[in-house]
Tab-separated table of C-alpha atoms and ligand atoms in Angstrom:
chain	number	residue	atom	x	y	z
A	1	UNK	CA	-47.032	36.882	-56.726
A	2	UNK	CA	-48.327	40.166	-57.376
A	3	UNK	CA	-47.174	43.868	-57.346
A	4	UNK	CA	-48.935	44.720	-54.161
A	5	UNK	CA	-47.563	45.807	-50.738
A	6	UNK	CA	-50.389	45.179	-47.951
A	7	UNK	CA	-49.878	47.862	-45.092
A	8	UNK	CA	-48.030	46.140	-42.093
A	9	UNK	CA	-46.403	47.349	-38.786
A	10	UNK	CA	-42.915	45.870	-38.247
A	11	UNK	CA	-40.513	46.052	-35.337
A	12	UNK	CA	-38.286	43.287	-34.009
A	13	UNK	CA	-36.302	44.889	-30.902
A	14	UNK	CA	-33.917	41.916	-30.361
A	15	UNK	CA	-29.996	42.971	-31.008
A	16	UNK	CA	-27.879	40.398	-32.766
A	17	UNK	CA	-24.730	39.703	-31.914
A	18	UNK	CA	-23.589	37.652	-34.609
A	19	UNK	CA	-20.087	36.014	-35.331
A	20	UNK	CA	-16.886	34.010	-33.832
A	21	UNK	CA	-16.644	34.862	-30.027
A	22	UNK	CA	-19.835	37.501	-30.622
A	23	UNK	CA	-20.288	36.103	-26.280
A	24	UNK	CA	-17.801	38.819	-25.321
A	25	UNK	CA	-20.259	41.368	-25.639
A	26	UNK	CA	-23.142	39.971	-23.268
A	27	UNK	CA	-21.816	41.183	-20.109
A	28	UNK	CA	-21.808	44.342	-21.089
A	29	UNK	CA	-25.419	44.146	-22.693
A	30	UNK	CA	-26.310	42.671	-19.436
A	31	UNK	CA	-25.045	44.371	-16.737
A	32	UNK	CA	-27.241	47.758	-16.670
A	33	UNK	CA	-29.959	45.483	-16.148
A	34	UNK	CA	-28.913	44.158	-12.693
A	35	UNK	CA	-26.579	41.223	-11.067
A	36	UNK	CA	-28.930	38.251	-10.228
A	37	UNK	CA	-29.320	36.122	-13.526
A	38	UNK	CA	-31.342	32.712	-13.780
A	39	UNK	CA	-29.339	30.672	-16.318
A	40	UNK	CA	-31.471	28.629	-17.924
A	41	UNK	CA	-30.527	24.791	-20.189
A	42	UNK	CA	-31.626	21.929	-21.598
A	43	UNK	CA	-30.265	18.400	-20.741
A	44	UNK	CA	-26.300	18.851	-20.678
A	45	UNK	CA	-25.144	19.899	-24.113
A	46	UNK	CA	-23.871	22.734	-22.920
A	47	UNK	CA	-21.637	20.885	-20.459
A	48	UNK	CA	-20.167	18.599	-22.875
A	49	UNK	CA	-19.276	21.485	-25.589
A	50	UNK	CA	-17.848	23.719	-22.554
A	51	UNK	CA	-19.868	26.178	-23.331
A	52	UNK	CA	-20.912	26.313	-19.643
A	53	UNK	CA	-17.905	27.105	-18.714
A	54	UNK	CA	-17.638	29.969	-21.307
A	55	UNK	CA	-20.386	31.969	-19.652
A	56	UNK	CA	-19.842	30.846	-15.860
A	57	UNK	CA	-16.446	32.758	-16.247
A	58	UNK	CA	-17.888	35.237	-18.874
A	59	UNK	CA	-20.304	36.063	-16.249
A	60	UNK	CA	-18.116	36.432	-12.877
A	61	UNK	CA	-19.428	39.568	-11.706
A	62	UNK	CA	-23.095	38.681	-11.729
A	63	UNK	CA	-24.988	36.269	-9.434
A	64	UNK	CA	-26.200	32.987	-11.155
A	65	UNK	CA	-28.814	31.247	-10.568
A	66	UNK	CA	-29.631	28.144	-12.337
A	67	UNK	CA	-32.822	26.215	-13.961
A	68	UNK	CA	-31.227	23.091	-16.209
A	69	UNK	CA	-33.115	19.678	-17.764
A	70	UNK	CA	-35.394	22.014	-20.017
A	71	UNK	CA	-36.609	19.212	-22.229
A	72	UNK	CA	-37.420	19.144	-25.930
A	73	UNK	CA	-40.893	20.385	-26.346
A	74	UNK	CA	-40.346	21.962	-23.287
A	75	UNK	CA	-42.829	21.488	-20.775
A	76	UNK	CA	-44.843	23.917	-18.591
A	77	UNK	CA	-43.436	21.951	-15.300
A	78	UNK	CA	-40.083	23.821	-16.015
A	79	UNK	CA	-41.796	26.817	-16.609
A	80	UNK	CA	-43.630	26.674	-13.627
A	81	UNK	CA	-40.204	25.549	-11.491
A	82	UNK	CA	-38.330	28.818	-13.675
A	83	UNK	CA	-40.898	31.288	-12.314
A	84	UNK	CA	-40.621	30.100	-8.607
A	85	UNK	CA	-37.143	30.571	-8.745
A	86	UNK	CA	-37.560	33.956	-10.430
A	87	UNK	CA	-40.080	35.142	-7.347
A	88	UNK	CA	-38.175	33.582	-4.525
A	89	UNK	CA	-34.352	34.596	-5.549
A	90	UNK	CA	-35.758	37.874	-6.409
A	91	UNK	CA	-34.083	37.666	-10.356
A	92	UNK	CA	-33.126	40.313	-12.362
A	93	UNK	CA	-32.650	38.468	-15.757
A	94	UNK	CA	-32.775	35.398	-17.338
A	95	UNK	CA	-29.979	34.167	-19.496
A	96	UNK	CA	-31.330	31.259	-21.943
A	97	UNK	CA	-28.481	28.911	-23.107
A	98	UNK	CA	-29.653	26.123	-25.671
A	99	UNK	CA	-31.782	25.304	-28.859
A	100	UNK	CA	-35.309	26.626	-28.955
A	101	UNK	CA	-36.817	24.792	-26.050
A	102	UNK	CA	-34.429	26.072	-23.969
A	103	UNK	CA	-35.530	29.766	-25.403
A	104	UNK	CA	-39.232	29.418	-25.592
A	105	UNK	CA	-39.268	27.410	-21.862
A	106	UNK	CA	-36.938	31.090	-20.688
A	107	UNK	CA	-39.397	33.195	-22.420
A	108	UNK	CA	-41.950	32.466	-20.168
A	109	UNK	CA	-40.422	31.830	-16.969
A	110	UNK	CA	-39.504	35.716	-17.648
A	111	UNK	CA	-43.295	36.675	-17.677
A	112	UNK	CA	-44.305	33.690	-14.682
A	113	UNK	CA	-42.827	36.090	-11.529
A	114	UNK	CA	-45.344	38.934	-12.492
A	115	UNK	CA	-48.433	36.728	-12.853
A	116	UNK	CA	-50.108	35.173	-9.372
A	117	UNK	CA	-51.838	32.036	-11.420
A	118	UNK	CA	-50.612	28.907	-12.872
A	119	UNK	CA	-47.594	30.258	-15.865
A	120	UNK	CA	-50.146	28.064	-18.001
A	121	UNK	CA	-52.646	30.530	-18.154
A	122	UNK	CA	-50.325	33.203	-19.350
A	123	UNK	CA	-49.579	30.455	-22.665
A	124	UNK	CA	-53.464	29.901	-23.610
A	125	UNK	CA	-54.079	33.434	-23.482
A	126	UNK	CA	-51.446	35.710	-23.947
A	127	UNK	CA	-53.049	38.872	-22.964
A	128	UNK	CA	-52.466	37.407	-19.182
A	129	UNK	CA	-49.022	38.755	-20.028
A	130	UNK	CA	-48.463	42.177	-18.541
A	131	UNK	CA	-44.664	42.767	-17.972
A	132	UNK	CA	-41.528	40.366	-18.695
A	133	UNK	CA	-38.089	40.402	-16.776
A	134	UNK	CA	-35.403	40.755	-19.395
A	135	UNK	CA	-33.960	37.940	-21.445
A	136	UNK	CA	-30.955	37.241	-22.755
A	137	UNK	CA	-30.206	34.286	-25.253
A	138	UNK	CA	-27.032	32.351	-26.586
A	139	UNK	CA	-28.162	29.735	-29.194
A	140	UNK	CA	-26.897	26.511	-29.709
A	141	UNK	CA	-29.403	24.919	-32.741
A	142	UNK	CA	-30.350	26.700	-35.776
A	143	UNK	CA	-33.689	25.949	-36.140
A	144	UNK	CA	-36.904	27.869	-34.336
A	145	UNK	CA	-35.779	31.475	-34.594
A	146	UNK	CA	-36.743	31.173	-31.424
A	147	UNK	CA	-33.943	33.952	-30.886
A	148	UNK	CA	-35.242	36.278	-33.147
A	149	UNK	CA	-38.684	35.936	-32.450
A	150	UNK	CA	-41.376	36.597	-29.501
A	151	UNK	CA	-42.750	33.563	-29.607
A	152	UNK	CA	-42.581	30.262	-27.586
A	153	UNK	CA	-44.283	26.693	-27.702
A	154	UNK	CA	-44.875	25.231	-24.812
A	155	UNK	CA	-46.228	21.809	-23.996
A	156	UNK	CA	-49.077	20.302	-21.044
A	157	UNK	CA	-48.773	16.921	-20.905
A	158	UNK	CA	-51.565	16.608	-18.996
A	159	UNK	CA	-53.779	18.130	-21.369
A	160	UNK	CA	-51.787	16.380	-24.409
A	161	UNK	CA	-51.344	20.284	-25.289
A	162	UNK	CA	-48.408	21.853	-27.384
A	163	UNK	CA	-49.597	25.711	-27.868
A	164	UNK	CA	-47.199	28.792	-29.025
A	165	UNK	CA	-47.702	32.135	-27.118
A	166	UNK	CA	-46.512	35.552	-28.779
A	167	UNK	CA	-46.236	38.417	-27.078
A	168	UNK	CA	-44.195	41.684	-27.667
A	169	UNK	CA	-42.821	41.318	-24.333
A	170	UNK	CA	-40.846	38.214	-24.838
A	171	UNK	CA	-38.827	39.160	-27.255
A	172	UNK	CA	-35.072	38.680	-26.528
A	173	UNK	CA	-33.123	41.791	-25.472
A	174	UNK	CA	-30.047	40.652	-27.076
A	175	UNK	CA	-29.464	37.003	-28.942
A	176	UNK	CA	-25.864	35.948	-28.768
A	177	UNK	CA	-25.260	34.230	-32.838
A	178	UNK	CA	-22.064	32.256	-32.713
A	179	UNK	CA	-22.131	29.545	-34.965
A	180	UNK	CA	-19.517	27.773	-33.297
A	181	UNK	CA	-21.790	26.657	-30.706
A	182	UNK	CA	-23.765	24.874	-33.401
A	183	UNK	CA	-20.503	22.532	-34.636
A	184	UNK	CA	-21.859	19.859	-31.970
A	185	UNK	CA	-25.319	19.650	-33.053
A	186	UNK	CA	-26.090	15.721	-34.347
A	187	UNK	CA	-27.111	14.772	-37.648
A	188	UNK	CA	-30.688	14.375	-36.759
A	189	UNK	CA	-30.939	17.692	-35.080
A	190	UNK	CA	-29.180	19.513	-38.141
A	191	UNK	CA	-31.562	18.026	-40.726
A	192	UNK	CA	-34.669	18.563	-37.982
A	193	UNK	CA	-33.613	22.066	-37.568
A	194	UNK	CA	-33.030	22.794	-40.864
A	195	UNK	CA	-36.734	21.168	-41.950
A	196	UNK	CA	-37.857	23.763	-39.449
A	197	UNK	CA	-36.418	26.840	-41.333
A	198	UNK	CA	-37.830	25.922	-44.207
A	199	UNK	CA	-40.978	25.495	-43.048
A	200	UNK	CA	-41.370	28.728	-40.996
A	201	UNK	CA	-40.854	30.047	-44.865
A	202	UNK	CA	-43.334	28.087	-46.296
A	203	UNK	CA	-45.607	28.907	-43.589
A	204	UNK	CA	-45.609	32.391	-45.422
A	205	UNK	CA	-44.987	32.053	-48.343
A	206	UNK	CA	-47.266	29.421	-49.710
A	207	UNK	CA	-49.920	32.660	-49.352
A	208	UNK	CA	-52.457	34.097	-51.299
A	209	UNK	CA	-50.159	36.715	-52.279
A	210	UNK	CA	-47.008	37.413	-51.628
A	211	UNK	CA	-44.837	41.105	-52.476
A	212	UNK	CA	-42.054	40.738	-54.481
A	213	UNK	CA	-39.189	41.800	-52.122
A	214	UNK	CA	-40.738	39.393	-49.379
A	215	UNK	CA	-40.789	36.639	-51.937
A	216	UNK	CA	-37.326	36.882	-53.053
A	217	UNK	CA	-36.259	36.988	-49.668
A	218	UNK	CA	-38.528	33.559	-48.757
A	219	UNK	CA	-36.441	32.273	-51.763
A	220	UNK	CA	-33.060	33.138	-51.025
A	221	UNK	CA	-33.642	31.507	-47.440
A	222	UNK	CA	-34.908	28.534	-48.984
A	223	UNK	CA	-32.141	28.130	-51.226
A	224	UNK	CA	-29.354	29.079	-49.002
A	225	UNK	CA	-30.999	26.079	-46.817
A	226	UNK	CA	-31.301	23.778	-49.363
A	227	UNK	CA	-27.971	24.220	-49.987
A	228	UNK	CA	-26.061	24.320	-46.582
A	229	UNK	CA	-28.126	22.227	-44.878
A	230	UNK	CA	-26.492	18.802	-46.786
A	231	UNK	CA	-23.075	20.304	-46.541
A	232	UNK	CA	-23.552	20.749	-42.420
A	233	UNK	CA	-25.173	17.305	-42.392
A	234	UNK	CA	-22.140	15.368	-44.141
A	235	UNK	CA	-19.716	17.891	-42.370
A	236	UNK	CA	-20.927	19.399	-38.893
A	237	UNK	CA	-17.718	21.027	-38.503
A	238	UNK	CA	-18.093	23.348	-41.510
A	239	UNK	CA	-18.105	26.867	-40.403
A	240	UNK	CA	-19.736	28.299	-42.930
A	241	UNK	CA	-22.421	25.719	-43.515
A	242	UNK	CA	-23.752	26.664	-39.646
A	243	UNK	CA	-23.737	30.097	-40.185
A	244	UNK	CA	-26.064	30.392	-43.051
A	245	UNK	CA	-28.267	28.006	-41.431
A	246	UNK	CA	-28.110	30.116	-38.445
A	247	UNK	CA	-28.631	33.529	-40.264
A	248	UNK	CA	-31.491	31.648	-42.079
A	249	UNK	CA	-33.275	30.462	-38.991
A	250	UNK	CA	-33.076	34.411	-37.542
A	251	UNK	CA	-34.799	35.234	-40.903
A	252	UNK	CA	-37.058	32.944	-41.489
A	253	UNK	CA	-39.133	33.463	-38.429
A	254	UNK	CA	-38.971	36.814	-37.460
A	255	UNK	CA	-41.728	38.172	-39.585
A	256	UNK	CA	-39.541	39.896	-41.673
A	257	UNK	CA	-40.303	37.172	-44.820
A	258	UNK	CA	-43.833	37.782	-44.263
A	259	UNK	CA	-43.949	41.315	-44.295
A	260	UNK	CA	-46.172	43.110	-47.126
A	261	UNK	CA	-47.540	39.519	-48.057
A	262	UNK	CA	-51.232	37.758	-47.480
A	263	UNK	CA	-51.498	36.644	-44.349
A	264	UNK	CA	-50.725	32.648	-43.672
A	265	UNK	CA	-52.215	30.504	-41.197
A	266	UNK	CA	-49.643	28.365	-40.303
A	267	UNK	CA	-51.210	24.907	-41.743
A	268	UNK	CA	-47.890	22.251	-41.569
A	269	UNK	CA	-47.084	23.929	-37.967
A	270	UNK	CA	-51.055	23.575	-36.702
A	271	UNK	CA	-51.418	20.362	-37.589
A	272	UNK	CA	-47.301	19.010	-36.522
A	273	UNK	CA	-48.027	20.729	-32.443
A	274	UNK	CA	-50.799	17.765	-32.462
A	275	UNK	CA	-48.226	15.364	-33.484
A	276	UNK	CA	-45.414	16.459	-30.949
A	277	UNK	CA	-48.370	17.256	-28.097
A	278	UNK	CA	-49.644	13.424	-28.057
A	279	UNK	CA	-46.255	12.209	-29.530
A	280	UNK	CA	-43.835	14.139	-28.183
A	281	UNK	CA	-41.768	13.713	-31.579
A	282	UNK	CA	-38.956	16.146	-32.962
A	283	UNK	CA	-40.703	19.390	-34.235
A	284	UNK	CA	-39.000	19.377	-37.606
A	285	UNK	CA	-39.183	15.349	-38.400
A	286	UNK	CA	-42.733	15.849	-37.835
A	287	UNK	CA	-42.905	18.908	-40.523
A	288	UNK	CA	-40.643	17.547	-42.896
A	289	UNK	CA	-42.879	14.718	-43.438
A	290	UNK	CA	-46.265	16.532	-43.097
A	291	UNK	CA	-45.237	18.653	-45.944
A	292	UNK	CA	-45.213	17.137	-49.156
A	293	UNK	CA	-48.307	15.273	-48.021
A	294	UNK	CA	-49.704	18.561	-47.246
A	295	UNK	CA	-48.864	20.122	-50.869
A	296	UNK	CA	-49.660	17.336	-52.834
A	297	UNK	CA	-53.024	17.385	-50.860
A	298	UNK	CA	-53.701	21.313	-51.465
A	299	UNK	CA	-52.151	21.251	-55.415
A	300	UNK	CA	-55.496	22.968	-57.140
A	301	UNK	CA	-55.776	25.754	-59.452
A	302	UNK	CA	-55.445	28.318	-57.089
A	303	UNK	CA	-52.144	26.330	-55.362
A	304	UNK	CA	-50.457	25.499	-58.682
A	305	UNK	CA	-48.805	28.610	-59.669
A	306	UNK	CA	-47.780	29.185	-56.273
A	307	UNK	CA	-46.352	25.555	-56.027
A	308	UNK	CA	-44.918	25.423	-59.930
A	309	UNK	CA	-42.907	28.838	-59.530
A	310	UNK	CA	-41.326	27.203	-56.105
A	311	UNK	CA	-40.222	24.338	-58.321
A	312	UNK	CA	-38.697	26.797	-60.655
A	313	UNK	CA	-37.122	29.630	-58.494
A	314	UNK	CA	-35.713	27.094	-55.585
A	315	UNK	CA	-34.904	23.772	-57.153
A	316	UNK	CA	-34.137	25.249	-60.554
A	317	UNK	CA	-36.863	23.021	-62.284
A	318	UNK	CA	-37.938	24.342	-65.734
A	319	UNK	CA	-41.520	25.812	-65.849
A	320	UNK	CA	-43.247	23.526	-68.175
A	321	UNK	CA	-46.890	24.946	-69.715
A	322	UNK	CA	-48.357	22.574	-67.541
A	323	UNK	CA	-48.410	24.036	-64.591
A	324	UNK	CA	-48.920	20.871	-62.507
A	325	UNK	CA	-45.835	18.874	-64.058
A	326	UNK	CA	-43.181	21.553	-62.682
A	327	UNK	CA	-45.651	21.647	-59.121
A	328	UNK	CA	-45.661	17.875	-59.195
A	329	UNK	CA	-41.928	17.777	-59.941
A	330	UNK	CA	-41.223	20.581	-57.075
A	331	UNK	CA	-42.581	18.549	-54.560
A	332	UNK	CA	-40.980	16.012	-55.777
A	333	UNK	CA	-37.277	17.299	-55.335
A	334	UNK	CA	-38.527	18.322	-51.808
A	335	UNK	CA	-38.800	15.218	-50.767
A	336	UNK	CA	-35.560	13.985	-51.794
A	337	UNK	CA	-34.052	16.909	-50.053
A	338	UNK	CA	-35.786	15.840	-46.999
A	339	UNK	CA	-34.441	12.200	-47.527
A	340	UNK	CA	-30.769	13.234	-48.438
A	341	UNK	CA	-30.797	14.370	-45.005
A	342	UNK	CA	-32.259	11.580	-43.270
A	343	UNK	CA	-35.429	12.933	-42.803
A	344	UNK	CA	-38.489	10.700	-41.819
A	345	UNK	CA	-41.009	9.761	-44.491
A	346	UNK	CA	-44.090	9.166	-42.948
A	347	UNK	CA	-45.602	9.117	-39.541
A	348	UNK	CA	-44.864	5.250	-38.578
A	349	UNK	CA	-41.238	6.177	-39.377
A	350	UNK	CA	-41.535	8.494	-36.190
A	351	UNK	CA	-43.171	6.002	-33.846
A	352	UNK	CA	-46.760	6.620	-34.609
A	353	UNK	CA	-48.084	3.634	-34.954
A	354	UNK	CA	-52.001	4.035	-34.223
A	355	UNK	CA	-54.486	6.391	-35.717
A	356	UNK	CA	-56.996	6.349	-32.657
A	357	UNK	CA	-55.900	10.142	-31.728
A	358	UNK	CA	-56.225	11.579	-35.191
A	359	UNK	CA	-59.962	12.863	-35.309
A	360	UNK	CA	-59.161	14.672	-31.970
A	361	UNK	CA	-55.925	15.871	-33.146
A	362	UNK	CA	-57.582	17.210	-36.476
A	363	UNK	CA	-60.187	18.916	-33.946
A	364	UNK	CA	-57.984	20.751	-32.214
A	365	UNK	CA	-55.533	21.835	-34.721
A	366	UNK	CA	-58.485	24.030	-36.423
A	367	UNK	CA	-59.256	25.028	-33.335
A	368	UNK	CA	-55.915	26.528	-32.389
A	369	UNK	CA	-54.992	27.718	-36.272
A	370	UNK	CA	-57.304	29.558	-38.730
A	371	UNK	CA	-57.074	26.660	-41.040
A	372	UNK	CA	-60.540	27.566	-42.748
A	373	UNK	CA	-58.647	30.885	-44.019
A	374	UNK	CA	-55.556	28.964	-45.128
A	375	UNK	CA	-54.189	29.599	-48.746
A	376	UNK	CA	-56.254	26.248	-49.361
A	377	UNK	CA	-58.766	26.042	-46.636
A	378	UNK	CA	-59.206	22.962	-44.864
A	379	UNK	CA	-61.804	21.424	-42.426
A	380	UNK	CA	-60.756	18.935	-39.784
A	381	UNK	CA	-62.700	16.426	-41.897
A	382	UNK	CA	-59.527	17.131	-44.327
A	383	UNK	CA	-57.017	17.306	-41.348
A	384	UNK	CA	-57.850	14.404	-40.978
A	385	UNK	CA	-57.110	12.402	-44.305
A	386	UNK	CA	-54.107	14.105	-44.396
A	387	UNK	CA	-52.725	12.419	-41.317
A	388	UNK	CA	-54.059	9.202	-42.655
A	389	UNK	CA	-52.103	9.649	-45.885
A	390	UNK	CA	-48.785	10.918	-43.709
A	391	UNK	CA	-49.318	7.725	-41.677
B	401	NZQ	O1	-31.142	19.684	-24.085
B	401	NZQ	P1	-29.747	19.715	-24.616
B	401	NZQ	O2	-28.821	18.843	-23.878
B	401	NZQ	O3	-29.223	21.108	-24.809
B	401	NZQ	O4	-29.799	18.997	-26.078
B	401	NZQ	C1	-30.567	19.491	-27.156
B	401	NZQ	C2	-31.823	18.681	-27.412
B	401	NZQ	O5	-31.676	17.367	-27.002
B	401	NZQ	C3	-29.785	19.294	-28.417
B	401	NZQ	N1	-28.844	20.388	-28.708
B	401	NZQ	C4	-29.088	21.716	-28.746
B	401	NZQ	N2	-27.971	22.378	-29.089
B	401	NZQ	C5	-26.993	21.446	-29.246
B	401	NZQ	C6	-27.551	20.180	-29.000
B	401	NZQ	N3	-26.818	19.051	-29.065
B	401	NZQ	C7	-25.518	19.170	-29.391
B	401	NZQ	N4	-24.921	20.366	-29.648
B	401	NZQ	C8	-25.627	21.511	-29.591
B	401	NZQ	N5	-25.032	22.672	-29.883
B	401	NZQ	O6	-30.764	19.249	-29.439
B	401	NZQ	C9	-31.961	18.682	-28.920
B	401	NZQ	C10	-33.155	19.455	-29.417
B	401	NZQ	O7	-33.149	20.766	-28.879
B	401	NZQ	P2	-34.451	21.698	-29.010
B	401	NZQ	O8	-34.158	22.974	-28.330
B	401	NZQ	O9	-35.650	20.945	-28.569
B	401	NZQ	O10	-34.571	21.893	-30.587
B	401	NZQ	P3	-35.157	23.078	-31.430
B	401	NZQ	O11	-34.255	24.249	-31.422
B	401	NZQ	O12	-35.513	22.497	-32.727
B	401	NZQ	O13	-36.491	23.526	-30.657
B	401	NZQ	C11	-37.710	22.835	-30.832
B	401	NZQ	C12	-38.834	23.483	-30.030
B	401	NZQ	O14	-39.108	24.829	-30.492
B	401	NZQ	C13	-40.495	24.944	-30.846
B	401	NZQ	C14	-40.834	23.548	-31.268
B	401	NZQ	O15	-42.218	23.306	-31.309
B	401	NZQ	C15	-40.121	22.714	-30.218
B	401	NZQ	O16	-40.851	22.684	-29.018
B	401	NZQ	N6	-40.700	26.021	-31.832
B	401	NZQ	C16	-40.516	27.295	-31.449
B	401	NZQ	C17	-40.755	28.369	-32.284
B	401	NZQ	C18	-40.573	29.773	-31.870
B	401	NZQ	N7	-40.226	30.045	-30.642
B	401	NZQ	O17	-40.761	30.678	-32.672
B	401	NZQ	C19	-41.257	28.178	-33.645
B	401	NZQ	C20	-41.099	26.789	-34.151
B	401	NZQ	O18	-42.006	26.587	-35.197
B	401	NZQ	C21	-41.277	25.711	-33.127
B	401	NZQ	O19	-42.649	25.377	-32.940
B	402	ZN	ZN1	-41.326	25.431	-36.576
């Protein structure tokens, strides 16, 4: 919201191949880079779609090797079982086939074979990682922009610990788009997914300031969400629907919406990696309902502009002179978007039932986010009411 353009450095190297049958062109991408390729999946959607299939004969001429049962919220067992294979079959590449987990899980198996300690390391400190073997991704969920992005999440279940990594080096070399592959995802994925895309925008754009260009971009995503999302969750088959959610999910997380705004610290996603670490819930259920607890928690005088001009610009609301009653109203309609999609209310409406891990979770959520230098700065004294009023 202001006229400014704070300096930045940009540059995402990841090619998009984006489009109906946009696959052909991976082998071709690939091959310069050598013949032994780790194929890497989650828990057998790509067998039921065929897509297997697809790149098992897309890929004849190379060598595959394969890591599948990547789980949701992917764990750093399969990371650690990815690298091992990496080291022993002496691989080449790795070829990520699934929704975000599958991504994030592939982008560090490609960094494990060149580090001698536990792959966990390399996740709570990323400047562990010192070279990456290529990657390769075709998605199947719009929803992280996990594709478009060098970042992953991984989780330690022994340490209840869900942490992201980012590193330059594990960015995808090339990110297959087709939004075919998403016609199959469920109606609880699809609103999930699409919860997360808006989020990653909110992330950035609920800032101190924000550049015009970047803004109008933020809002465009959100809209283009807002509206495609409902039409691909009454209609999964609708063509179109997918591929603005999955040109949205590219944008919203690649930096580019963030780029000549404030910095943003990340609050909804700090505080929903507790939730998913000790919960293991769905990423985006656990946003979706963090988030208009979260606003209507942070709506002050410095938030209500921000918030009010969201109401106006994305859900068409008219700015009223009170500021608050078009803020209050905004939030409002966001929550009835998240409920026209199925999306879970509150925390019990997830599974969480008890609030003995909420001080700890609080804890460690300003421990792993700058939430002191948030748009509204929060303590974990105030993490911590806000779970009570999700719950
Ligand atoms: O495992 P399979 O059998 O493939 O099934 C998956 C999984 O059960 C299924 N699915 C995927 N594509 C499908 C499909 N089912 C039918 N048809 C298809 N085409 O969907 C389920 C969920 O998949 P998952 O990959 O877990 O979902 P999503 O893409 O939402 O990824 C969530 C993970 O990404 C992290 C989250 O924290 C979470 O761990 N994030 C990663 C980010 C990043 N790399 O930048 C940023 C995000 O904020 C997020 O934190
Ligand atoms: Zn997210």
């Amino acid at each position: 919201m202001h006229d400014q353009v704070v300096n930045f450095t940009y540059n995402t190297p990841t090619k998009v191949l984006f489009g109906k049958d946009a696959i052909n062109g991976l082998p071709s991408e690939m091959a310069p880079y050598g013949k032994r390729v780790l194929l890497v999946y989650g828990g057998g959607s790509i067998k039921k779609t065929g897509l297997y299939d697809t790149v098992k004969t897309l890929l004849k001429d190379f060598e595959l090797f394969e890591l599948s049962g990547v789980e949701p919220n992917p764990r750093i067992t399969s990371v650690r079982e990815g690298g091992r294979i990496c080291r022993e079959q002496k691989i080449d590449m790795v070829l990520a086939v699934g929704g975000g987990s599958v991504l994030d899980c592939a982008k560090v198996i490609c960094d494990a074979p060149f580090y001698d300690g536990d792959p966990w390391d390399l996740v709570i400190d990323s400047s562990k990682i010192t070279k990456a073997l290529p990657l390769f991704t075709v998605l199947t969920l719009a929803a992280t922009g996990s594709e478009y992005d060098s970042a992953a999440v991984i989780t330690n279940l022994e340490t209840n610990e869900k942490i992201g990594v980012l590193n330059p080096l594990n960015y995808p070399k090339v990110s297959v788009l087709d939004p075919t592959y998403t016609l199959t995802v469920s109606k609880k994925q699809t609103a999930a997914g699409s919860a997360d895309i808006m989020s990653h925008i909110f992330e950035q754009y609920f800032v101190d300031g924000s550049c015009m260009v970047t803004e109008g971009l933020c809002e465009s995503v959100l809209r283009s969400v807002i509206k495609f999302a409902k039409i691909a969750y009454d209609n999964g088959n609708d063509y179109t629907a997918r591929a603005n959610l999955m040109w949205s999910s590219s944008l919203a997380c690649n930096g580019i919406c963030q780029m000549g705004s404030e910095y943003g610290a990340w609050v909804c996603h700090a505080i929903e990696h507790e939730l998913s670490a000790y919960y293991d819930i769905t990423h985006g259920e656990g946003l979706a309902l963090l988030t208009p607890v979260l606003m209507r928690y942070t709506l002050n005088d410095k938030s209500v502009k921000r918030y009010a001009y969201f109401a106006n610009r994305v859900f068409g609301i008219e700015l009223n002179d009170d500021l608050y009653v078009t803020a209050k109203a905004g939030i409002e309609a966001l929550e009835q978007f998240f409920a026209s999609i199925g999306l879970p209310k509150t925390l019990r409406d997830v599974g969480i039932d008890s609030k003995e891990k909420f001080d700890a979770m609080a804890e460690h959520a300003c421990k792993c986010f700058p939430l002191d230098k948030a748009f509204v700065p929060l303590t974990p004294a105030q993490v911590r009411e806000i779970l009570d009023l999700a719950f």
